Coordinates of C-alpha atoms in Angstrom, one line a residue:
L1 CA 19.1 10.1 -8.3
V2 CA 19.7 9.1 -4.7
S3 CA 21.4 12.5 -3.9
H4 CA 18.3 14.3 -5.2
Q5 CA 16.0 12.1 -3.0
V6 CA 18.2 13.0 0.0
E7 CA 18.1 16.7 -0.9
V8 CA 14.3 16.6 -1.0
K9 CA 14.1 14.9 2.4
V10 CA 16.5 17.5 3.9
D11 CA 14.4 20.3 2.3
V12 CA 11.3 18.9 3.9
A13 CA 13.0 18.6 7.3
R14 CA 14.2 22.2 7.0
Y15 CA 10.7 23.4 6.1
F16 CA 9.1 21.9 9.1
V17 CA 11.9 22.8 11.5
T18 CA 11.7 26.4 10.5
N19 CA 7.9 26.4 10.6
I20 CA 7.1 25.0 14.0
A21 CA 3.5 25.7 14.8
S22 CA 1.9 26.5 18.2
S23 CA 0.0 23.2 18.0
S24 CA 0.5 19.9 16.2
N25 CA -1.8 17.9 14.0
V26 CA 0.6 15.1 13.2
Q27 CA -1.2 12.4 15.2
E28 CA -4.6 13.7 14.1
L29 CA -3.6 13.3 10.5
R30 CA -2.2 9.8 11.2
R31 CA -5.6 8.8 12.6
K32 CA -7.3 10.2 9.5
Y33 CA -5.1 8.2 7.2
Q34 CA -5.6 5.0 9.3
Q35 CA -9.4 5.4 9.4
R36 CA -9.5 5.8 5.6
M37 CA -7.6 2.6 5.1
T38 CA -9.7 0.7 7.6
K39 CA -12.9 2.0 5.9
S40 CA -11.8 1.2 2.3
G41 CA -9.0 -1.3 2.3
A42 CA -9.7 -3.6 5.2
H43 CA -12.1 -6.6 5.3
I44 CA -15.0 -5.0 3.5
R45 CA -14.2 -3.3 0.2
S46 CA -16.1 -1.7 -2.6
R47 CA -15.0 -0.3 -5.9
E48 CA -16.6 3.0 -5.2
G49 CA -15.2 3.3 -1.7
V50 CA -11.7 2.4 -2.9
A51 CA -11.9 5.0 -5.7
Q52 CA -13.0 7.7 -3.3
A53 CA -10.2 6.8 -0.8
I54 CA -7.6 7.0 -3.6
Q55 CA -8.9 10.5 -4.5
E56 CA -8.7 11.6 -0.8
C57 CA -5.2 10.1 -0.5
R58 CA -4.0 11.9 -3.6
R59 CA -5.4 15.2 -2.2
D60 CA -3.7 14.6 1.2
I61 CA -0.4 13.9 -0.7
K62 CA -0.7 17.2 -2.6
E63 CA -1.6 19.2 0.5
F64 CA 0.8 17.4 2.8
M65 CA 3.3 20.2 3.3
T66 CA 0.6 22.9 3.9
A67 CA -1.8 20.7 5.9
T68 CA 0.8 19.3 8.4
R69 CA 1.6 21.3 11.5
M70 CA 4.5 20.2 13.7
G71 CA 4.5 21.4 17.3
T72 CA 8.1 20.4 18.2
A73 CA 11.2 19.3 16.3
Q74 CA 10.9 15.9 18.0
E75 CA 7.8 15.2 15.7
L76 CA 9.9 15.3 12.5
S77 CA 10.3 11.5 12.4
Q78 CA 6.5 11.2 12.7
I79 CA 6.0 13.5 9.8
F80 CA 8.2 11.3 7.6
I81 CA 6.2 8.3 8.8
N82 CA 3.0 10.0 7.8
W83 CA 4.4 10.7 4.4
D84 CA 5.4 7.1 4.0
I85 CA 1.9 6.0 5.2
L86 CA 0.3 8.2 2.4
L87 CA 2.5 6.8 -0.4
T88 CA 2.0 3.2 0.9
Q89 CA -1.7 3.8 1.1
L90 CA -1.9 5.0 -2.4
V91 CA -0.1 1.9 -3.7
Y92 CA -2.2 -0.5 -1.7
L93 CA -5.5 1.2 -2.5
S94 CA -4.5 1.3 -6.2
A95 CA -3.7 -2.4 -6.1
I96 CA -7.1 -3.2 -4.5
E97 CA -8.8 -1.0 -7.2
E98 CA -6.9 -2.8 -9.9
Y99 CA -7.9 -6.2 -8.5
I100 CA -11.6 -5.3 -8.4
K101 CA -11.5 -3.8 -11.9
R102 CA -9.9 -7.0 -13.2
G103 CA -12.8 -8.9 -11.9
G104 CA -11.5 -10.0 -8.5
R105 CA -14.1 -10.7 -6.0
S106 CA -14.4 -11.9 -2.4
R107 CA -12.0 -14.5 -1.1
G108 CA -10.1 -15.3 2.0
S109 CA -9.9 -12.5 4.4
Y110 CA -12.0 -9.8 2.7
L111 CA -15.4 -9.2 1.2
V112 CA -15.7 -7.2 -2.1
Q113 CA -19.2 -5.7 -2.2
D114 CA -21.3 -6.9 -5.2
E115 CA -24.8 -5.7 -5.7
K116 CA -25.5 -8.8 -7.8
G117 CA -24.1 -11.2 -5.2
E118 CA -25.8 -12.9 -2.3
L119 CA -26.4 -12.0 1.3
P120 CA -24.9 -14.7 3.5
I121 CA -27.6 -14.2 6.2
P122 CA -31.0 -12.8 5.4
G123 CA -31.6 -9.4 7.0
L124 CA -27.9 -8.3 6.8
P125 CA -27.4 -4.8 5.4
E126 CA -26.7 -4.6 1.6
A127 CA -23.1 -3.8 2.3
F128 CA -22.6 -7.5 3.0
R129 CA -23.8 -8.6 -0.4
F130 CA -20.9 -10.4 -2.2
S131 CA -19.9 -13.0 -4.8
L132 CA -17.1 -15.5 -4.3
D133 CA -14.0 -15.2 -6.4
D134 CA -14.0 -17.8 -9.2
G135 CA -10.2 -18.1 -9.3
E136 CA -10.0 -16.7 -12.8
I137 CA -7.0 -14.4 -11.9
L138 CA -5.4 -16.7 -9.3
G139 CA -2.7 -17.5 -11.9
Y140 CA -1.5 -13.9 -12.0
V141 CA 0.2 -11.4 -9.8
C142 CA -0.4 -7.7 -9.9
E143 CA 2.9 -5.7 -9.7
M144 CA 2.4 -2.0 -8.8
E145 CA 4.9 0.7 -9.6
L146 CA 4.7 4.1 -7.9
K147 CA 5.7 6.9 -10.2
R148 CA 5.9 10.7 -10.1
D149 CA 4.3 12.3 -13.2
N150 CA 4.2 16.1 -13.5
G151 CA 4.3 16.5 -9.8
D152 CA 1.5 14.0 -9.1
W153 CA 2.0 10.5 -7.7
K154 CA 0.4 7.7 -9.6
C155 CA 0.5 3.9 -9.7
E156 CA 0.8 1.7 -12.7
A157 CA -0.2 -1.9 -12.6
E158 CA 1.2 -4.8 -14.6
W159 CA -0.4 -8.3 -14.4
K160 CA 2.1 -11.1 -14.8
P161 CA 1.7 -14.9 -14.7
V162 CA 2.6 -16.4 -11.3
R163 CA 6.0 -18.2 -11.5
P164 CA 5.9 -21.8 -10.4
I165 CA 7.3 -22.8 -7.0
P166 CA 10.8 -24.1 -7.5
T167 CA 11.0 -27.9 -7.2
G168 CA 14.6 -28.1 -5.9
D169 CA 15.4 -28.8 -2.3
H170 CA 16.8 -25.3 -1.6
W171 CA 15.8 -24.7 2.0
F172 CA 18.1 -22.5 3.9
E173 CA 19.2 -25.2 6.2
N174 CA 20.1 -27.5 3.3
V175 CA 22.0 -24.9 1.4
W176 CA 23.8 -23.8 4.5
N177 CA 24.9 -27.3 5.3
E178 CA 26.2 -27.7 1.7
Y179 CA 28.1 -24.5 2.1
R180 CA 29.7 -25.6 5.4
R181 CA 30.7 -28.9 3.8
K182 CA 32.3 -26.8 1.0
E183 CA 30.0 -28.4 -1.6
I184 CA 29.0 -25.0 -3.1
I185 CA 32.1 -22.9 -3.1
R186 CA 35.4 -24.6 -3.6

């Protein structure tokens, strides 16, 4: 399995090194990916915006090899970073979409648009209409798994109950001191 993954990376590198273009769009694509995430996954989110961003991200993943132009071999590492950005973006956007579908609303550092919600200040644009999260899903964590299915990347979500915080006094410093006093391994 790992050898196959390495072979794929080597093939990608060979492709780009043997197809150096007269001009590069690597940084332009990076800005595009970053702008998409800022628009849809930052502090103001909407179900529709996230769904659209996921579709755009999937398209960019499918077209990655043909859409990317490398101007010099020194950009190869940046191409692999762009690829990682796209896969990471797909996972995070899918997690945001799953949260909203599950009934998650605004809390903490982000606002989830809700047409039935309230405007915090009269006169603000409708994009700021929101409802506060009621804590219904706070007892769960959404685990995401990135999979390849018939050549397409997809994410599967699984909601699991949050595990309790351990009650023991297992701070690193305490455990390290026990180890040094030979109280752990004898």
